mmCIF file of C-alpha atoms in Angstrom:
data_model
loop_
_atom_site.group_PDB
_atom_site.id
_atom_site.type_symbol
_atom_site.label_atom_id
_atom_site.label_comp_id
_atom_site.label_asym_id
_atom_site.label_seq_id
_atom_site.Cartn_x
_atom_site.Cartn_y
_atom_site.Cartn_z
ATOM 1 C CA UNK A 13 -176.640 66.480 72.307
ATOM 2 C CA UNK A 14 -179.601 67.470 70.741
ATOM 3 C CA UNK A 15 -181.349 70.840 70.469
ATOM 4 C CA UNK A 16 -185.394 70.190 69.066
ATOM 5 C CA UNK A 17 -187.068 73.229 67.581
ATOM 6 C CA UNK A 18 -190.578 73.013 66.100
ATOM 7 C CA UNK A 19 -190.993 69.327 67.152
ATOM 8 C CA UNK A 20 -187.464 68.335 64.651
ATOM 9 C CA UNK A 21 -184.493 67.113 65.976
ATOM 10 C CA UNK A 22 -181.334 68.628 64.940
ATOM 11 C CA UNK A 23 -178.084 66.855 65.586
ATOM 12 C CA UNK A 24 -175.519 68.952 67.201
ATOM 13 C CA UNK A 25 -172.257 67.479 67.140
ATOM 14 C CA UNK A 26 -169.821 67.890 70.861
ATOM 15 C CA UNK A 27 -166.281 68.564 69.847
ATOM 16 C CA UNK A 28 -165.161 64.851 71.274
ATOM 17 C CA UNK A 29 -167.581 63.729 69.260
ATOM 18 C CA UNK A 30 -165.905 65.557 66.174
ATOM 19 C CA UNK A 31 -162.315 64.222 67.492
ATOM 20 C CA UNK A 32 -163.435 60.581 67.981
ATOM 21 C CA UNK A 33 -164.712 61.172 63.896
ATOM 22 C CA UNK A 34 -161.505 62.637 62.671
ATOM 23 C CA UNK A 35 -159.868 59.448 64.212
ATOM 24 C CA UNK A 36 -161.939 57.427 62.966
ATOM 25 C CA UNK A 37 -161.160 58.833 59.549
ATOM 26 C CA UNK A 38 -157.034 58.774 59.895
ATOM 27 C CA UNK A 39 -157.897 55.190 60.658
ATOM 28 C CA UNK A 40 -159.391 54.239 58.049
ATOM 29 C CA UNK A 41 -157.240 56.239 56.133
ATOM 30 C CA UNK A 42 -154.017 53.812 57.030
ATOM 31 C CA UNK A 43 -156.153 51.222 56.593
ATOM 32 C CA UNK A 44 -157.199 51.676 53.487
ATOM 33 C CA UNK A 45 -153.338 52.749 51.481
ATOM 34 C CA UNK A 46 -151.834 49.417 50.711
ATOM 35 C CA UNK A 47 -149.578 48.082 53.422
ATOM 36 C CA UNK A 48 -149.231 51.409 54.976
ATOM 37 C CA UNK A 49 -149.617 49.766 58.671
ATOM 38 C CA UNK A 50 -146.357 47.621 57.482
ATOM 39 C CA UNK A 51 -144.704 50.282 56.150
ATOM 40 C CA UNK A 52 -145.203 52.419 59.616
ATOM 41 C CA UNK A 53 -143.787 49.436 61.665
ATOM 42 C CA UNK A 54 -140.843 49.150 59.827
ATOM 43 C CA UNK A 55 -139.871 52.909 59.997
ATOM 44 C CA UNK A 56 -136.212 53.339 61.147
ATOM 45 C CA UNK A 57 -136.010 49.650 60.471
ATOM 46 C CA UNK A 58 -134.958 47.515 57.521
ATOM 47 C CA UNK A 59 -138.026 45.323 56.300
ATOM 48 C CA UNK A 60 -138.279 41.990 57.704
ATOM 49 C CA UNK A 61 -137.469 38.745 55.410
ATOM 50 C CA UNK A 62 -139.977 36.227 55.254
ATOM 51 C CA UNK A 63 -139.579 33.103 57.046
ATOM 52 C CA UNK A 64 -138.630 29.812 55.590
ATOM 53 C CA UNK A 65 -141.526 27.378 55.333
ATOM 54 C CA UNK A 66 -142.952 24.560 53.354
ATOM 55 C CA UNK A 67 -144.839 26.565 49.765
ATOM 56 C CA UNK A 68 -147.931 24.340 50.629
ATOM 57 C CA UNK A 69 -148.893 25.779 54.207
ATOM 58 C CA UNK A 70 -148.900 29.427 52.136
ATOM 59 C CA UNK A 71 -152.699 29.808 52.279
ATOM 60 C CA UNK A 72 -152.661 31.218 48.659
ATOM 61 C CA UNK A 73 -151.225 27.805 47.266
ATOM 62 C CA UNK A 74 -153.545 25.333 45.451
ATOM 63 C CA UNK A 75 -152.725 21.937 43.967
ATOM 64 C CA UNK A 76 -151.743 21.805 39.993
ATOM 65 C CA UNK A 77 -154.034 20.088 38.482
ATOM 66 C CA UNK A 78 -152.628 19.150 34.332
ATOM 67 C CA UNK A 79 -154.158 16.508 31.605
ATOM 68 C CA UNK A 80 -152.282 13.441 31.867
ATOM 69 C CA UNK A 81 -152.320 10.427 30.175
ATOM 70 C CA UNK A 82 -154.107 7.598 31.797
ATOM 71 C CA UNK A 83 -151.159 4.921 33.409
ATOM 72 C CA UNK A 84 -149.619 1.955 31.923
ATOM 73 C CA UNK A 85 -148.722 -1.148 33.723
ATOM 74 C CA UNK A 86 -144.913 -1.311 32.991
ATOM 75 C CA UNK A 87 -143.212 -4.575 32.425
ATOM 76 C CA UNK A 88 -141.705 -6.854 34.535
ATOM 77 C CA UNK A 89 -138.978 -9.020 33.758
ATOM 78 C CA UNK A 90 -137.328 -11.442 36.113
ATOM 79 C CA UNK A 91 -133.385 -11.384 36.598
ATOM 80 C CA UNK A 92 -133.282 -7.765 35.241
ATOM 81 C CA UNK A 93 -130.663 -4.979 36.789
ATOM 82 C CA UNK A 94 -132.711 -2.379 34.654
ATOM 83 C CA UNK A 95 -135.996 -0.816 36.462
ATOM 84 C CA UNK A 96 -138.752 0.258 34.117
ATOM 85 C CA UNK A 97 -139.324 3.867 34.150
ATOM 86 C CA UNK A 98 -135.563 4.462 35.146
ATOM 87 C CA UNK A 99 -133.254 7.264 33.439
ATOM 88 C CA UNK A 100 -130.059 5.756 34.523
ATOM 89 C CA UNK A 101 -128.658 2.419 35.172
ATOM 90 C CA UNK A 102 -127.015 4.032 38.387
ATOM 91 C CA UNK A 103 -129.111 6.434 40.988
ATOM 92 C CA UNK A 104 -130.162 9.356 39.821
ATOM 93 C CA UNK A 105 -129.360 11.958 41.867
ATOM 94 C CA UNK A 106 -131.709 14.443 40.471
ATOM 95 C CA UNK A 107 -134.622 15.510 41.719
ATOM 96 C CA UNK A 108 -138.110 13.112 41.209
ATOM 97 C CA UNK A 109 -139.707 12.976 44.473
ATOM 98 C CA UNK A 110 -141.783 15.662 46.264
ATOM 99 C CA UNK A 111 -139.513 17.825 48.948
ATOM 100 C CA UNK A 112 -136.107 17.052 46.404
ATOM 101 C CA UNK A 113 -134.276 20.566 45.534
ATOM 102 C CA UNK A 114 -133.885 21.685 41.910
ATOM 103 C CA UNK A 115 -132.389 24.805 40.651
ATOM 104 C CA UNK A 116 -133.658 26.929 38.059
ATOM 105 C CA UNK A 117 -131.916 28.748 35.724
ATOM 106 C CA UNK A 118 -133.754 32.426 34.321
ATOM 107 C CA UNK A 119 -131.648 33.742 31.877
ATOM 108 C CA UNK A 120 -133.834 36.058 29.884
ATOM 109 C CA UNK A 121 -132.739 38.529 27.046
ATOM 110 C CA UNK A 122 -135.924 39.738 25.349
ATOM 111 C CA UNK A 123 -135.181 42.816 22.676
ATOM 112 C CA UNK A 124 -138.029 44.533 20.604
ATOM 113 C CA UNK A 125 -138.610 47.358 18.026
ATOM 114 C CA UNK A 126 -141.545 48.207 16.208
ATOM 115 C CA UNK A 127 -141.832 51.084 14.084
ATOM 116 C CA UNK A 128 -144.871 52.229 12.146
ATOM 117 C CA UNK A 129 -145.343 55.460 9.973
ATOM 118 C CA UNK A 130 -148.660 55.484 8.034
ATOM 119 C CA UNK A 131 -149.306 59.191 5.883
ATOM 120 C CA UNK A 132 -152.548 59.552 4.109
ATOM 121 C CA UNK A 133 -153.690 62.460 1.819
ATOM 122 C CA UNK A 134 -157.380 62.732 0.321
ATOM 123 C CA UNK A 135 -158.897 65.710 -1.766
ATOM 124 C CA UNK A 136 -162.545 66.334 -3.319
ATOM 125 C CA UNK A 137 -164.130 68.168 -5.470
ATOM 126 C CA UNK A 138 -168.019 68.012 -6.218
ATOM 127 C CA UNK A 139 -170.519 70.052 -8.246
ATOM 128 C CA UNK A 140 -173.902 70.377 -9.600
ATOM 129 C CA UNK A 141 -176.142 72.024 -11.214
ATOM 130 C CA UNK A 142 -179.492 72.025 -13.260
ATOM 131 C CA UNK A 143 -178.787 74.576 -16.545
ATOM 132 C CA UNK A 144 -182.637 72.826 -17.578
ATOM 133 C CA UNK A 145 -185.335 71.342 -16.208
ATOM 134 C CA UNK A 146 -188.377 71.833 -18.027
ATOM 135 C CA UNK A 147 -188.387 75.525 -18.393
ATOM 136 C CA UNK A 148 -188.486 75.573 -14.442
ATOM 137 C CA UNK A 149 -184.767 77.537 -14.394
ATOM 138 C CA UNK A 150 -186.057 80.726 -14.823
ATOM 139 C CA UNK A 151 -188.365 80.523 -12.054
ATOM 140 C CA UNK A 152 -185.654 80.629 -9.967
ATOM 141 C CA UNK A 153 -183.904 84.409 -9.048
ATOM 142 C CA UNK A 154 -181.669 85.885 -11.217
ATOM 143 C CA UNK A 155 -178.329 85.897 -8.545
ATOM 144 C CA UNK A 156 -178.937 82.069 -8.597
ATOM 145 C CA UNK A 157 -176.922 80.400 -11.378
ATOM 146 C CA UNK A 158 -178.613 77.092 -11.928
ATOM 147 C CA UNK A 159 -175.212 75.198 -13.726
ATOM 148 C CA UNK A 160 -173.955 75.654 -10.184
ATOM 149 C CA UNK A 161 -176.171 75.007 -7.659
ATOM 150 C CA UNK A 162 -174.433 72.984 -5.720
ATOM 151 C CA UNK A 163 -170.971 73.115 -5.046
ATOM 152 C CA UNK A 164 -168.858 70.798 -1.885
ATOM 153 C CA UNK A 165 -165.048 70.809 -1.780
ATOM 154 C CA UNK A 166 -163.174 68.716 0.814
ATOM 155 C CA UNK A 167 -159.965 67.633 2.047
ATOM 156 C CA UNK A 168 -158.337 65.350 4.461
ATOM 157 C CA UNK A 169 -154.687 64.784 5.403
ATOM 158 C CA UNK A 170 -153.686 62.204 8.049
ATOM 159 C CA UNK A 171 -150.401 61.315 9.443
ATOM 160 C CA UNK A 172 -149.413 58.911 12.280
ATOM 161 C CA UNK A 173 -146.152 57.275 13.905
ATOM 162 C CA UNK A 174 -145.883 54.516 15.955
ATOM 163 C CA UNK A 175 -142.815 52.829 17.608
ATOM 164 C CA UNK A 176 -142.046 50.238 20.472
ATOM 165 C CA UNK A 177 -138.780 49.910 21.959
ATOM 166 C CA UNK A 178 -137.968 47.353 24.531
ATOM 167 C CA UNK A 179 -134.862 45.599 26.069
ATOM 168 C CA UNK A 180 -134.778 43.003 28.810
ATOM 169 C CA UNK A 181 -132.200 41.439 30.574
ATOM 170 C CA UNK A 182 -133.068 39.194 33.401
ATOM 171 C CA UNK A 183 -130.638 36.461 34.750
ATOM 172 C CA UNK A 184 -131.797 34.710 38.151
ATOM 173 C CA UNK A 185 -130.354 31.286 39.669
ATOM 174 C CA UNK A 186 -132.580 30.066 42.278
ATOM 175 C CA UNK A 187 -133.537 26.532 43.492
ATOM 176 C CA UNK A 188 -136.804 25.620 43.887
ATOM 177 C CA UNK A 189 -138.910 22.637 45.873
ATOM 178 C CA UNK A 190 -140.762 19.870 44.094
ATOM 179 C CA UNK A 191 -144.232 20.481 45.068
ATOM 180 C CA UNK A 192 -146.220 17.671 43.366
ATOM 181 C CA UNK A 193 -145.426 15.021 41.013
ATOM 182 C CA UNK A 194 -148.218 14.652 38.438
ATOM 183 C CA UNK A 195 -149.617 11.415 36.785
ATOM 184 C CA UNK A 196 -147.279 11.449 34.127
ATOM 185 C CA UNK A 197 -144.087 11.818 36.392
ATOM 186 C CA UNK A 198 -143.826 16.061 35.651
ATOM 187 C CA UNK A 199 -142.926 18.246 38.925
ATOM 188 C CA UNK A 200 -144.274 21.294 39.831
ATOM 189 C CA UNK A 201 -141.745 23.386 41.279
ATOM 190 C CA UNK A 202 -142.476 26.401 43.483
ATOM 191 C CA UNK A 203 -138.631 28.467 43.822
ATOM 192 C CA UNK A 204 -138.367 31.526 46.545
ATOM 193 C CA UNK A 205 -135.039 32.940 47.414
ATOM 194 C CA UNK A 206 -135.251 36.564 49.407
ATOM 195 C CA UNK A 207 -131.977 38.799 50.159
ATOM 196 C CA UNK A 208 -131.341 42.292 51.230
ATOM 197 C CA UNK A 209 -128.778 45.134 50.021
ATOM 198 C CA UNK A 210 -128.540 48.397 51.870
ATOM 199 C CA UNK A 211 -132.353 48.089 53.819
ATOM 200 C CA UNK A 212 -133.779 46.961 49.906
ATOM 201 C CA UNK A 213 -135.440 43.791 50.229
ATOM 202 C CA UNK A 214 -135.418 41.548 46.701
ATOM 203 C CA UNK A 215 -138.265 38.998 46.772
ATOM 204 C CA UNK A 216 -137.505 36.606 43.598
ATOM 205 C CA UNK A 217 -140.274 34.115 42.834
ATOM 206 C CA UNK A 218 -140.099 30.794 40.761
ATOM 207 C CA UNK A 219 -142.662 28.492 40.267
ATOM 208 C CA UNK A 220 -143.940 25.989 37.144
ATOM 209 C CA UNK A 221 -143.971 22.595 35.571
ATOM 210 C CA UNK A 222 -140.700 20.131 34.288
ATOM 211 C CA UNK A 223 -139.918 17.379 32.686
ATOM 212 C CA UNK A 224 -137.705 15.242 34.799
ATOM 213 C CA UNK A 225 -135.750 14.826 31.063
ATOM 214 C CA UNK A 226 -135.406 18.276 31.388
ATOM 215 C CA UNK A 227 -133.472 18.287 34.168
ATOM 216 C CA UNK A 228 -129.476 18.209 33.397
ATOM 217 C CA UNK A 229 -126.630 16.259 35.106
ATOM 218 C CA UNK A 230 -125.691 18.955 38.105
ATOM 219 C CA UNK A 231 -129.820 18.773 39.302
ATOM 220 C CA UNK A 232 -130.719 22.166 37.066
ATOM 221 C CA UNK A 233 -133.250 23.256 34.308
ATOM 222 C CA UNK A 234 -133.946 26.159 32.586
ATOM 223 C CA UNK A 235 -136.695 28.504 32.612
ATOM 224 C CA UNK A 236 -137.542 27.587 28.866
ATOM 225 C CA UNK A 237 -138.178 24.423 29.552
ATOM 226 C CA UNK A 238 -140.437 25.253 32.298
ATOM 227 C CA UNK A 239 -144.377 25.162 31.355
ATOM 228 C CA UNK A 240 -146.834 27.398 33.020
ATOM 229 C CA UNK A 241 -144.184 29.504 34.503
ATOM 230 C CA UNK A 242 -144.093 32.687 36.645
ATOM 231 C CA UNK A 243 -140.969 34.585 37.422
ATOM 232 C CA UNK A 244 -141.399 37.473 39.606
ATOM 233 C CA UNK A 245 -138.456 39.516 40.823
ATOM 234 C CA UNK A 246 -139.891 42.742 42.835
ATOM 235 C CA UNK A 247 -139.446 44.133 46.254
ATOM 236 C CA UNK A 248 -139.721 46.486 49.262
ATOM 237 C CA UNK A 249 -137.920 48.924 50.722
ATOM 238 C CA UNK A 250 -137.720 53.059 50.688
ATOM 239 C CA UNK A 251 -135.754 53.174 47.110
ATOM 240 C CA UNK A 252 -138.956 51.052 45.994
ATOM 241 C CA UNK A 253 -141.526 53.262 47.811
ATOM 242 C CA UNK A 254 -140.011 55.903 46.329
ATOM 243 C CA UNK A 255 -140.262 54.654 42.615
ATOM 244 C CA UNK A 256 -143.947 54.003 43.052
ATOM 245 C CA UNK A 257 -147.032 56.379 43.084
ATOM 246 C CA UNK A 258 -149.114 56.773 45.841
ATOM 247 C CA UNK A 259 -152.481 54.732 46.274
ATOM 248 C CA UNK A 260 -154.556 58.040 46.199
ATOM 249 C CA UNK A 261 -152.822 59.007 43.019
ATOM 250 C CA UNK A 262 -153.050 55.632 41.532
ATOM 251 C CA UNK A 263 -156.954 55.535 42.083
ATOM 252 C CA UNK A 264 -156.684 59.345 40.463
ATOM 253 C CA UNK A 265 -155.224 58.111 37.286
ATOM 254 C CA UNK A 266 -157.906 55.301 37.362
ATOM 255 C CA UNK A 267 -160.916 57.284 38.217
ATOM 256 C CA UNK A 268 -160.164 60.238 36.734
ATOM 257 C CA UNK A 269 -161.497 60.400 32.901
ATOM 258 C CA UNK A 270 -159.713 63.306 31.966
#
Protein backbone atom coordinates (compact mmCIF):
# COMPACT_ATOMS: atom_id res chain seq x y z
CA UNK A 1 0.00 0.00 0.00
CA UNK A 2 1.12 3.22 -0.75
CA UNK A 3 0.37 6.62 0.80
CA UNK A 4 1.75 9.71 -1.90
CA UNK A 5 2.26 13.09 -0.31
CA UNK A 6 3.61 16.03 -2.33
CA UNK A 7 3.63 14.00 -5.61
CA UNK A 8 6.43 11.15 -3.69
CA UNK A 9 5.61 7.83 -3.07
CA UNK A 10 6.29 6.43 0.24
CA UNK A 11 6.29 2.70 0.75
CA UNK A 12 4.24 1.58 3.60
CA UNK A 13 4.83 -1.84 4.49
CA UNK A 14 1.23 -4.26 5.56
CA UNK A 15 2.14 -6.46 8.45
CA UNK A 16 1.86 -9.79 6.02
CA UNK A 17 4.02 -8.13 4.08
CA UNK A 18 6.53 -7.77 7.13
CA UNK A 19 5.77 -11.64 8.05
CA UNK A 20 6.28 -12.97 4.48
CA UNK A 21 9.99 -10.80 4.97
CA UNK A 22 10.86 -12.23 8.31
CA UNK A 23 10.34 -15.69 6.57
CA UNK A 24 12.03 -14.98 4.01
CA UNK A 25 14.94 -14.09 6.25
CA UNK A 26 14.77 -17.45 8.67
CA UNK A 27 15.02 -19.01 5.25
CA UNK A 28 17.74 -17.86 4.13
CA UNK A 29 19.09 -18.01 7.36
CA UNK A 30 19.03 -22.14 7.31
CA UNK A 31 20.10 -21.88 4.11
CA UNK A 32 22.91 -20.16 4.44
CA UNK A 33 24.67 -22.18 8.03
CA UNK A 34 26.40 -25.15 6.57
CA UNK A 35 24.26 -28.25 6.39
CA UNK A 36 21.85 -26.90 8.83
CA UNK A 37 18.75 -28.29 6.60
CA UNK A 38 20.61 -31.87 7.20
CA UNK A 39 21.20 -31.36 10.52
CA UNK A 40 17.26 -30.42 11.14
CA UNK A 41 16.18 -33.68 9.32
CA UNK A 42 18.13 -35.80 11.29
CA UNK A 43 16.94 -34.41 14.72
CA UNK A 44 15.85 -37.27 17.06
CA UNK A 45 17.55 -39.44 14.51
CA UNK A 46 21.01 -40.92 14.12
CA UNK A 47 22.69 -39.54 10.81
CA UNK A 48 22.28 -41.56 7.83
CA UNK A 49 25.42 -43.62 6.31
CA UNK A 50 26.19 -43.08 2.88
CA UNK A 51 25.37 -45.57 0.38
CA UNK A 52 27.72 -47.94 -1.25
CA UNK A 53 28.55 -47.03 -4.84
CA UNK A 54 31.19 -47.14 -7.47
CA UNK A 55 34.00 -43.77 -6.37
CA UNK A 56 33.69 -42.80 -10.14
CA UNK A 57 29.82 -41.92 -10.36
CA UNK A 58 30.78 -39.38 -7.16
CA UNK A 59 30.40 -36.19 -9.23
CA UNK A 60 33.47 -34.68 -7.41
CA UNK A 61 35.82 -37.51 -8.85
CA UNK A 62 38.17 -36.76 -11.79
CA UNK A 63 40.58 -39.09 -13.58
CA UNK A 64 44.47 -39.14 -12.28
CA UNK A 65 46.32 -38.03 -14.69
CA UNK A 66 50.61 -38.85 -13.71
CA UNK A 67 53.92 -38.64 -16.11
CA UNK A 68 54.60 -41.95 -17.35
CA UNK A 69 57.07 -43.34 -19.33
CA UNK A 70 56.24 -43.90 -22.92
CA UNK A 71 55.56 -48.10 -23.47
CA UNK A 72 57.88 -50.75 -24.49
CA UNK A 73 57.06 -53.62 -26.67
CA UNK A 74 57.94 -56.57 -24.31
CA UNK A 75 59.46 -59.70 -25.64
CA UNK A 76 58.14 -62.63 -26.87
CA UNK A 77 59.59 -65.89 -26.70
CA UNK A 78 58.07 -69.07 -28.00
CA UNK A 79 57.73 -72.24 -25.64
CA UNK A 80 58.02 -69.94 -22.54
CA UNK A 81 55.84 -70.70 -19.11
CA UNK A 82 57.08 -67.14 -17.96
CA UNK A 83 54.79 -64.01 -19.15
CA UNK A 84 56.64 -60.74 -19.55
CA UNK A 85 55.57 -58.19 -17.16
CA UNK A 86 54.58 -61.01 -14.59
CA UNK A 87 55.51 -60.86 -10.69
CA UNK A 88 55.01 -64.47 -10.10
CA UNK A 89 55.38 -67.65 -11.91
CA UNK A 90 51.90 -68.65 -10.32
CA UNK A 91 48.65 -66.12 -10.30
CA UNK A 92 48.91 -63.36 -8.48
CA UNK A 93 46.25 -62.89 -6.42
CA UNK A 94 46.80 -59.31 -5.68
CA UNK A 95 45.20 -56.64 -6.91
CA UNK A 96 46.24 -55.19 -10.78
CA UNK A 97 43.09 -54.66 -12.52
CA UNK A 98 40.54 -51.82 -12.11
CA UNK A 99 37.44 -52.89 -9.60
CA UNK A 100 40.22 -55.51 -7.59
CA UNK A 101 40.13 -54.74 -3.61
CA UNK A 102 43.30 -53.67 -1.78
CA UNK A 103 43.68 -52.78 1.77
CA UNK A 104 45.52 -50.03 3.13
CA UNK A 105 47.31 -49.87 6.06
CA UNK A 106 47.55 -46.00 8.02
CA UNK A 107 49.60 -46.41 10.81
CA UNK A 108 50.78 -42.94 11.63
CA UNK A 109 52.84 -41.79 14.76
CA UNK A 110 54.02 -38.24 14.07
CA UNK A 111 55.74 -36.50 17.41
CA UNK A 112 57.14 -32.84 17.39
CA UNK A 113 58.79 -30.22 19.71
CA UNK A 114 60.19 -27.05 18.92
CA UNK A 115 61.41 -24.72 21.37
CA UNK A 116 62.83 -21.27 20.76
CA UNK A 117 63.99 -18.58 23.37
CA UNK A 118 65.72 -15.57 21.75
CA UNK A 119 66.72 -12.47 24.61
CA UNK A 120 68.20 -9.35 23.25
CA UNK A 121 69.54 -6.30 25.23
CA UNK A 122 70.76 -2.93 23.47
CA UNK A 123 71.87 0.42 25.23
CA UNK A 124 73.05 3.97 23.78
CA UNK A 125 74.54 6.71 24.64
CA UNK A 126 75.16 9.84 22.28
CA UNK A 127 76.44 13.40 22.71
CA UNK A 128 77.53 16.53 21.15
CA UNK A 129 78.53 19.58 21.36
CA UNK A 130 80.37 22.63 19.71
CA UNK A 131 82.83 24.21 22.75
CA UNK A 132 84.18 26.44 19.26
CA UNK A 133 83.18 27.43 16.19
CA UNK A 134 84.68 30.47 15.07
CA UNK A 135 83.99 32.70 17.95
CA UNK A 136 80.19 32.02 17.13
CA UNK A 137 79.72 30.22 20.90
CA UNK A 138 79.19 33.18 22.63
CA UNK A 139 76.51 34.32 20.50
CA UNK A 140 74.57 31.83 21.83
CA UNK A 141 72.69 32.47 25.60
CA UNK A 142 74.43 32.00 28.53
CA UNK A 143 71.99 28.84 30.06
CA UNK A 144 73.09 27.10 26.77
CA UNK A 145 76.30 25.10 27.30
CA UNK A 146 77.70 24.62 23.85
CA UNK A 147 80.08 21.19 24.85
CA UNK A 148 76.60 19.76 25.26
CA UNK A 149 74.28 20.62 22.90
CA UNK A 150 73.06 17.69 22.03
CA UNK A 151 72.50 14.90 24.12
CA UNK A 152 70.20 11.25 23.02
CA UNK A 153 70.23 8.23 25.34
CA UNK A 154 68.40 5.02 24.38
CA UNK A 155 67.64 1.61 25.27
CA UNK A 156 66.02 -1.48 24.05
CA UNK A 157 65.41 -4.88 25.67
CA UNK A 158 63.64 -7.70 23.78
CA UNK A 159 62.67 -11.09 24.84
CA UNK A 160 60.66 -13.83 23.04
CA UNK A 161 59.68 -17.68 23.47
CA UNK A 162 58.50 -19.91 21.12
CA UNK A 163 57.50 -23.64 21.38
CA UNK A 164 55.51 -26.33 19.30
CA UNK A 165 54.30 -29.39 20.76
CA UNK A 166 52.58 -32.03 18.79
CA UNK A 167 51.71 -35.81 19.05
CA UNK A 168 49.82 -37.94 16.57
CA UNK A 169 48.66 -41.23 16.60
CA UNK A 170 46.55 -42.42 13.79
CA UNK A 171 46.12 -46.20 12.92
CA UNK A 172 43.31 -46.98 10.19
CA UNK A 173 42.87 -50.42 8.16
CA UNK A 174 40.63 -49.90 5.34
CA UNK A 175 40.43 -51.44 1.81
CA UNK A 176 40.19 -49.48 -0.97
CA UNK A 177 39.05 -49.95 -4.94
CA UNK A 178 41.47 -49.74 -7.83
CA UNK A 179 40.24 -46.85 -9.70
CA UNK A 180 42.60 -46.58 -12.72
CA UNK A 181 45.63 -48.27 -13.78
CA UNK A 182 48.10 -45.77 -15.26
CA UNK A 183 50.55 -46.22 -18.25
CA UNK A 184 53.17 -47.51 -16.26
CA UNK A 185 51.01 -50.26 -14.47
CA UNK A 186 50.53 -47.85 -10.92
CA UNK A 187 46.81 -47.95 -9.36
CA UNK A 188 45.03 -45.29 -8.05
CA UNK A 189 43.15 -46.36 -5.19
CA UNK A 190 40.16 -44.47 -3.78
CA UNK A 191 39.39 -46.37 0.09
CA UNK A 192 35.92 -45.34 2.04
CA UNK A 193 34.81 -47.31 4.98
CA UNK A 194 31.87 -45.44 7.22
CA UNK A 195 30.64 -46.87 10.78
CA UNK A 196 28.65 -45.55 13.62
CA UNK A 197 29.10 -45.68 17.61
CA UNK A 198 26.41 -44.34 19.87
CA UNK A 199 24.49 -41.90 16.90
CA UNK A 200 28.51 -40.65 15.95
CA UNK A 201 29.04 -41.25 12.45
CA UNK A 202 33.05 -41.86 11.46
CA UNK A 203 33.60 -41.12 7.75
CA UNK A 204 37.35 -42.47 7.03
CA UNK A 205 38.68 -41.59 3.59
CA UNK A 206 41.61 -43.24 1.58
CA UNK A 207 42.64 -42.46 -1.65
CA UNK A 208 46.30 -42.29 -3.72
CA UNK A 209 48.76 -43.92 -6.01
CA UNK A 210 50.80 -47.67 -5.62
CA UNK A 211 53.14 -49.57 -6.92
CA UNK A 212 51.80 -52.98 -7.61
CA UNK A 213 55.57 -54.02 -5.98
CA UNK A 214 54.30 -52.35 -3.20
CA UNK A 215 51.70 -54.42 -2.56
CA UNK A 216 52.60 -57.46 -0.01
CA UNK A 217 51.61 -61.18 -0.10
CA UNK A 218 48.01 -60.95 1.93
CA UNK A 219 46.77 -58.05 -0.98
CA UNK A 220 47.92 -54.91 1.50
CA UNK A 221 50.17 -51.73 1.34
CA UNK A 222 50.98 -49.15 3.47
CA UNK A 223 50.19 -45.62 3.56
CA UNK A 224 54.01 -44.74 3.10
CA UNK A 225 54.22 -46.22 0.16
CA UNK A 226 51.28 -44.50 -1.15
CA UNK A 227 52.07 -41.26 -3.45
CA UNK A 228 49.75 -38.36 -3.59
CA UNK A 229 47.83 -39.52 -0.65
CA UNK A 230 44.88 -38.17 1.40
CA UNK A 231 43.71 -39.68 4.61
CA UNK A 232 40.79 -38.10 6.11
CA UNK A 233 39.15 -39.47 9.23
CA UNK A 234 36.26 -36.87 10.40
CA UNK A 235 32.61 -37.10 11.05
CA UNK A 236 29.05 -36.11 12.07
CA UNK A 237 27.03 -36.41 14.74
CA UNK A 238 25.90 -34.15 18.03
CA UNK A 239 29.37 -34.92 20.04
CA UNK A 240 30.92 -33.40 16.68
CA UNK A 241 28.47 -30.46 16.42
CA UNK A 242 29.20 -29.82 19.67
CA UNK A 243 33.10 -29.60 19.31
CA UNK A 244 32.74 -27.16 16.46
CA UNK A 245 31.92 -23.36 16.37
CA UNK A 246 29.10 -22.04 14.84
CA UNK A 247 29.14 -20.66 11.12
CA UNK A 248 28.20 -17.08 12.39
CA UNK A 249 31.04 -17.25 14.83
CA UNK A 250 33.41 -18.74 12.41
CA UNK A 251 32.77 -15.83 9.83
CA UNK A 252 33.26 -13.50 13.23
CA UNK A 253 36.70 -14.73 13.83
CA UNK A 254 37.33 -14.27 10.02
CA UNK A 255 35.84 -10.91 9.51
CA UNK A 256 36.46 -9.49 12.52
CA UNK A 257 40.04 -7.57 12.60
CA UNK A 258 40.18 -7.10 16.10
Amino acid sequence: MLKHSRGVAAPRISPSAGAAMLCLGVCGWLLAGCGTLTKLSEVGRDPQMTPTEDPTKDPKWRPVSMPVPAPQPAPTEANALWRSGSRAFFKDQRAAQVGDIVTVLVNMNDSANLKNNTTSTRASTDTAGMANFFGLENIVPPTVTPATLLAAKSGNSNIGTGQIQRNEAVTLRLAGIVTQVLGNGNLVVAARQEFMVNGELRDLQVTGVIRPQDIASDNTVPHDRMAEARISYGGRGQLTDLQRARWGQQMMDILMPF
